[in-house]
Coordinates of N, CA and C in Angstrom, one line a residue:
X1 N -87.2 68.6 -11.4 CA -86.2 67.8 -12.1 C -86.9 66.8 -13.0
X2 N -86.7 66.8 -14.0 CA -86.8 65.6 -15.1 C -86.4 64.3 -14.9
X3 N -87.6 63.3 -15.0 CA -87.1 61.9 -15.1 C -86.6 61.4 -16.1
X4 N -85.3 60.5 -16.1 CA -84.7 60.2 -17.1 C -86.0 59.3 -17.9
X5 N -85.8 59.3 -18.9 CA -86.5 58.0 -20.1 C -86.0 57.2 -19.9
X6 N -87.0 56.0 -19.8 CA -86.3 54.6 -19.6 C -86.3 54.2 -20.8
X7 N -85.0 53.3 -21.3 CA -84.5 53.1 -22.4 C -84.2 51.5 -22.5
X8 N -85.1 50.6 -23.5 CA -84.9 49.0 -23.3 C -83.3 48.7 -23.8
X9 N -82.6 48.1 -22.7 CA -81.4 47.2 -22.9 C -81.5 47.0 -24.2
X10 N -79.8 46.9 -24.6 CA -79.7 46.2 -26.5 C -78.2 45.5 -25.7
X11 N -78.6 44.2 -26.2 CA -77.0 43.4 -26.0 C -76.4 43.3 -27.2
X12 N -75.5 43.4 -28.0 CA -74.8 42.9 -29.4 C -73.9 42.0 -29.0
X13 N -73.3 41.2 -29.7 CA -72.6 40.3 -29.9 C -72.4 39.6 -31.1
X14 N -70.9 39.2 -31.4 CA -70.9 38.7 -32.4 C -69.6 37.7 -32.6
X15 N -69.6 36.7 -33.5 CA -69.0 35.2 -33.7 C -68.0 35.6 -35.0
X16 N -66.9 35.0 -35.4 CA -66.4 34.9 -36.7 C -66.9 33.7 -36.9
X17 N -67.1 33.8 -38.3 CA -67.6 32.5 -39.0 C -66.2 31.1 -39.3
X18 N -65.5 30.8 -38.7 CA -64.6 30.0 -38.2 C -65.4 28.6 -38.5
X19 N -66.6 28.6 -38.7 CA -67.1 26.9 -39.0 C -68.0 26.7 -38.0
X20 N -68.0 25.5 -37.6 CA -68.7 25.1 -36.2 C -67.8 25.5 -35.1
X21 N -68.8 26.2 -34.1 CA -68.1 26.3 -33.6 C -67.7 25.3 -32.1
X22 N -66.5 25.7 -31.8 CA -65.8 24.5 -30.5 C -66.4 24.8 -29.4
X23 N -65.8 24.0 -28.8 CA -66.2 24.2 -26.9 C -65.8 25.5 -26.7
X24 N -64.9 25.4 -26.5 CA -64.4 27.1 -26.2 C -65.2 28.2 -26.7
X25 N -66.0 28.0 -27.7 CA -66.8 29.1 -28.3 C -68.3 29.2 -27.2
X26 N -68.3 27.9 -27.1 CA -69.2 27.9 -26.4 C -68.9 28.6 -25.0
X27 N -68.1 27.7 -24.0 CA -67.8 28.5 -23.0 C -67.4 29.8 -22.6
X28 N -67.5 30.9 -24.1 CA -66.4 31.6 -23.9 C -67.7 32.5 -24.0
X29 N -69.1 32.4 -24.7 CA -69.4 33.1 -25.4 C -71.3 32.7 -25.7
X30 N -70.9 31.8 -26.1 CA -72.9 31.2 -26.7 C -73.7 30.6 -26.1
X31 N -73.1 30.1 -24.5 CA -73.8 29.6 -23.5 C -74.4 31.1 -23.1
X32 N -73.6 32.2 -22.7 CA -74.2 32.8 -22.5 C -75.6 33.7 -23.1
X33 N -75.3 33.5 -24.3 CA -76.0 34.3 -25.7 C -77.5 33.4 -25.3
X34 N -77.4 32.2 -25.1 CA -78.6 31.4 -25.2 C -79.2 31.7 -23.3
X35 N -78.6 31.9 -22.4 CA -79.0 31.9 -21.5 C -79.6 33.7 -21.2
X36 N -78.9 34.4 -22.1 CA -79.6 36.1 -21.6 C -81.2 35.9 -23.0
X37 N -81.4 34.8 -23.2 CA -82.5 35.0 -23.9 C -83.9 35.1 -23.0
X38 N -83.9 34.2 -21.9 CA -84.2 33.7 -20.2 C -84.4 34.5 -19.5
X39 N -82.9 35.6 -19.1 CA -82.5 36.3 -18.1 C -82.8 37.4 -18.7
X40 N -82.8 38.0 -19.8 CA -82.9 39.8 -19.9 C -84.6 39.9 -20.1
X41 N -84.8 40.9 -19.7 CA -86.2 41.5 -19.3 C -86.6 41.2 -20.8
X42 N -88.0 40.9 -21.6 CA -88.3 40.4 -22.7 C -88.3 41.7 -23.6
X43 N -88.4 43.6 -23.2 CA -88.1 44.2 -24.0 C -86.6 44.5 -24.4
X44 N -85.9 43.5 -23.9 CA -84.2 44.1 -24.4 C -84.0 43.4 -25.5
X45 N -83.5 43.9 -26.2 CA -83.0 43.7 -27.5 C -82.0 42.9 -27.6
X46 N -82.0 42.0 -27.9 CA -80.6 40.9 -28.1 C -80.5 40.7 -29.9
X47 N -79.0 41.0 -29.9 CA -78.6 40.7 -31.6 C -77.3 40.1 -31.6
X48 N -77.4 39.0 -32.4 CA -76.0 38.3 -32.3 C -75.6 38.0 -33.8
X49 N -74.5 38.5 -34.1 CA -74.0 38.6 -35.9 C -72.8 37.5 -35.7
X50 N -73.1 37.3 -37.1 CA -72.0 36.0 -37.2 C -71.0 37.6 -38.1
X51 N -69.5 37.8 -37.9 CA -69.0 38.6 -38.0 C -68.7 38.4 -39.5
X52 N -68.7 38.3 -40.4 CA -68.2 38.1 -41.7 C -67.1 38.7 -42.1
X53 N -67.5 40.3 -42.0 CA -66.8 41.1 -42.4 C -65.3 41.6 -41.6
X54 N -65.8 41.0 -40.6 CA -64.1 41.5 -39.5 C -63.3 39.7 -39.8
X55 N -64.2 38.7 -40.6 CA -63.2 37.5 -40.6 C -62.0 38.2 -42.3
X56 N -62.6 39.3 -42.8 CA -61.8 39.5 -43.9 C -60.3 40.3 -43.5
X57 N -60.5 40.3 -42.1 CA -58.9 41.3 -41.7 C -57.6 40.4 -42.1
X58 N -57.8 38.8 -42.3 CA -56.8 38.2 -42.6 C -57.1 37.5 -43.5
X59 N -56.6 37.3 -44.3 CA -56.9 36.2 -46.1 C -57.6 35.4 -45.7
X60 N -58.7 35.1 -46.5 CA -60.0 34.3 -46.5 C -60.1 33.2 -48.2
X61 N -60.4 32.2 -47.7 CA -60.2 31.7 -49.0 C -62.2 31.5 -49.4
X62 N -62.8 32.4 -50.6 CA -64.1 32.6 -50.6 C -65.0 31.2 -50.3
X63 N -64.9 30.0 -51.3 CA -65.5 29.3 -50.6 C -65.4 28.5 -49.5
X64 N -64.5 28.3 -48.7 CA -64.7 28.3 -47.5 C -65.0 29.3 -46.1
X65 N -65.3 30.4 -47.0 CA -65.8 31.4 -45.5 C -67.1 31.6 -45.8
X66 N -67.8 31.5 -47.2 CA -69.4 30.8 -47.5 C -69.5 30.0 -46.6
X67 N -68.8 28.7 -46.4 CA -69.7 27.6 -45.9 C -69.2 28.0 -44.8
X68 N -68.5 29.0 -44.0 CA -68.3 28.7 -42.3 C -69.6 29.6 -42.0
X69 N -69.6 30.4 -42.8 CA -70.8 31.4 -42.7 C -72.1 31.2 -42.3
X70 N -72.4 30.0 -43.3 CA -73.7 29.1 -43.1 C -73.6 28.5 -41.9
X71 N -72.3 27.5 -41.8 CA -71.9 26.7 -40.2 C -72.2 27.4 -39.3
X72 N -71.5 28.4 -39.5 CA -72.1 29.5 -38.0 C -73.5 29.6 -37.7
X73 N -74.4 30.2 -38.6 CA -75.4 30.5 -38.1 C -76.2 29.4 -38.0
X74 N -76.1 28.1 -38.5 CA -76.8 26.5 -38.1 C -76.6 26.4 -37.2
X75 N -75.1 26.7 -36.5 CA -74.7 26.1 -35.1 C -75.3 27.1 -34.0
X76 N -75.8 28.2 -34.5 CA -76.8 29.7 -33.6 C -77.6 28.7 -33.5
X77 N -78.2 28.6 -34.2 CA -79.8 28.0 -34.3 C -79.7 26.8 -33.4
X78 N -78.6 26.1 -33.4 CA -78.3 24.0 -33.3 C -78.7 24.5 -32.0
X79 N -77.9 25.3 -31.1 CA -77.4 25.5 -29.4 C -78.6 25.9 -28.8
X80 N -79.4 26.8 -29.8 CA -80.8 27.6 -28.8 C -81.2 28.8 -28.8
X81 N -80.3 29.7 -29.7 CA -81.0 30.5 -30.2 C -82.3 31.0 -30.9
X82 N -83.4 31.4 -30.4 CA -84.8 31.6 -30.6 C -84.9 33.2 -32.3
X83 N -84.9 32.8 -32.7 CA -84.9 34.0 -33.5 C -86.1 34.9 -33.8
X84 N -87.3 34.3 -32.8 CA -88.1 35.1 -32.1 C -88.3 35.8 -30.9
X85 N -86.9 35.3 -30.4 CA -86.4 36.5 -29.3 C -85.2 37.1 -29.3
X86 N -84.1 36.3 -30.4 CA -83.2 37.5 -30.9 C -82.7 37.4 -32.3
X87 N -82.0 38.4 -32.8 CA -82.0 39.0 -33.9 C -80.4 38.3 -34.1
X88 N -80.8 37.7 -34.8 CA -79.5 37.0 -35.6 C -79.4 37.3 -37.3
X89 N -77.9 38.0 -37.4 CA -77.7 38.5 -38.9 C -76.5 38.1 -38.9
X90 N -76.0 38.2 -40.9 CA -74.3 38.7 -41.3 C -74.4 39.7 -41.1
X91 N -73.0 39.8 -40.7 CA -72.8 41.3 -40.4 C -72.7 42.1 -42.0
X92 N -72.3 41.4 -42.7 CA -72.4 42.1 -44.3 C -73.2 42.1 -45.0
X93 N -74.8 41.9 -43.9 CA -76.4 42.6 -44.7 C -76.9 43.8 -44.5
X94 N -75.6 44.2 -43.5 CA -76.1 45.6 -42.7 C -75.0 46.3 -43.5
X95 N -75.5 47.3 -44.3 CA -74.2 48.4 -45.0 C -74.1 49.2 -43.9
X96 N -74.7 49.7 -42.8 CA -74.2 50.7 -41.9 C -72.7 50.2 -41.4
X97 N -72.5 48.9 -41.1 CA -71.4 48.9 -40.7 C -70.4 49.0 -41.3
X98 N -70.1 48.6 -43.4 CA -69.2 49.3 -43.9 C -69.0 50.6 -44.1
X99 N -70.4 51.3 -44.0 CA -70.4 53.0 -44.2 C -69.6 53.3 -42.7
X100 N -70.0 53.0 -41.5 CA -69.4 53.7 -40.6 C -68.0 53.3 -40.6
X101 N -67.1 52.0 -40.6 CA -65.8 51.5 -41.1 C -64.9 52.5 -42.0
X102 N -66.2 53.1 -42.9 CA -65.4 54.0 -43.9 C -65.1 55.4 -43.0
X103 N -65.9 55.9 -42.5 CA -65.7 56.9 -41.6 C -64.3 57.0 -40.7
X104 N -64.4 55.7 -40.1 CA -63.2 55.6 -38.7 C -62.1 55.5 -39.5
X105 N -62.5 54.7 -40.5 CA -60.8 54.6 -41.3 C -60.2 55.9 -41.7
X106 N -61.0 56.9 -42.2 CA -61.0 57.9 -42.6 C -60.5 58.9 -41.6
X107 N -60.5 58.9 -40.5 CA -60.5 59.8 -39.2 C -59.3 59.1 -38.5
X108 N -59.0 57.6 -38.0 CA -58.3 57.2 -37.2 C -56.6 57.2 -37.8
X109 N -55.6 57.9 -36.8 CA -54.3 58.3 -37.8 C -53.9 56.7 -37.2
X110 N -52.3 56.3 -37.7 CA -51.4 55.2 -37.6 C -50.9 55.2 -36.0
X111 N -51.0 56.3 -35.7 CA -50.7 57.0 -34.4 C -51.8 56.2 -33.3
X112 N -53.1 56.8 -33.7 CA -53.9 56.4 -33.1 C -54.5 54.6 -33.1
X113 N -53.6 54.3 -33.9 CA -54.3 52.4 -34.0 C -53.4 51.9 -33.2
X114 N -51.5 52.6 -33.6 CA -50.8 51.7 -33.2 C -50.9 51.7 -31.7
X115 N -51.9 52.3 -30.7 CA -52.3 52.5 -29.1 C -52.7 51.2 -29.2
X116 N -53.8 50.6 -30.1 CA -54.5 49.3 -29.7 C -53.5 47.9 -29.5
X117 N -54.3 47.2 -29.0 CA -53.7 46.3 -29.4 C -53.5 44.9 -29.8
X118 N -54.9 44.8 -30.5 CA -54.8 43.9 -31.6 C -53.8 44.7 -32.3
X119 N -53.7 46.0 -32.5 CA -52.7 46.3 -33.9 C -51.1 45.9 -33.2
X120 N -50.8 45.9 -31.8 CA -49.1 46.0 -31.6 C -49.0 44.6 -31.9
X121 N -50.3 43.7 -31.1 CA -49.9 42.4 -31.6 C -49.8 41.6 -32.9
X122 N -50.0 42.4 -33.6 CA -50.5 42.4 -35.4 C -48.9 42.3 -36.3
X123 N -48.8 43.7 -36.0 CA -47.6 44.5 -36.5 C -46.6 43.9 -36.8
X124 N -46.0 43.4 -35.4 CA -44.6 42.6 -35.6 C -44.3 41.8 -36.6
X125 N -45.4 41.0 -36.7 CA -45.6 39.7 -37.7 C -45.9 39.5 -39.0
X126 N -46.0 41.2 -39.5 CA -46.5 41.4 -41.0 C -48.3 41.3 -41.2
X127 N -48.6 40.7 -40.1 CA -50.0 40.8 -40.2 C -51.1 41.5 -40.7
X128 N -50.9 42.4 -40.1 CA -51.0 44.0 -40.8 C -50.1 44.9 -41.7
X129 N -50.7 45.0 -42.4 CA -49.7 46.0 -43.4 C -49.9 47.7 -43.0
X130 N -50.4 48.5 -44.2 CA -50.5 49.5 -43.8 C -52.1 49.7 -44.1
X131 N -53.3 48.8 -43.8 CA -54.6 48.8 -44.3 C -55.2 49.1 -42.6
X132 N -55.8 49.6 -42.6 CA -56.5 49.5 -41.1 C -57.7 48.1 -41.0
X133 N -57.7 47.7 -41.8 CA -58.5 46.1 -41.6 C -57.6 45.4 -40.1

């Protein structure tokens, strides 16, 4: 029998650029981010994106999601994040994630979104049109 390959942990995570962020962000989310820097074995991979591109699902006014943008990733750095032990990016430096976005959008019918449900919660409200953002 073959031994499986051992394969180093990758954690992702990621923030909307919302500004500084609150307590709640914290408790919800960046205490932890700063604590698996400690706790995960030193070859796992930790990446944490400030989300840019998912804050465009609902109207954004440009210069203000610039400067939450920047806010966000000062307030990564303000809490404890080491960026010699994790990988902090926008998510809109990485074109893989618009190429693959283009893919799902391409493939996923109205059938199959309206299952989710960020979309049922969306829908009622006009929030969503007919764009899959």
């Amino acid at each position: 029998m073959k031994k499986a390959l051992s394969q180093p942990r990758v954690v992702f995570s990621g923030i909307q650029p919302t500004g500084v962020p609150h307590l709640g962000n914290y408790v919800g989310a960046l205490r932890q981010w700063v604590q698996l820097q400690s706790q995960e074995a030193p070859d796992t991979k930790l990446l944490f994106s400030v989300v840019d591109l998912h804050a465009l699902t609902t109207p954004q006014v440009p210069e203000k999601l610039r400067r939450s943008r920047k806010e966000s990733l000062a307030s990564l750095l303000a809490i404890g994040l080491d960026p010699n032990r994790s990988i902090l990016f926008f998510q809109s430096a990485v074109p893989a994630h618009s190429e693959l976005m283009w893919i799902l959008a391409c493939t996923a019918s109205v059938g199959y979104l309206s299952r989710m449900t960020q979309w049922k919660v969306a829908w009622p409200f006009g929030i969503i049109g007919l764009h899959l953002g």
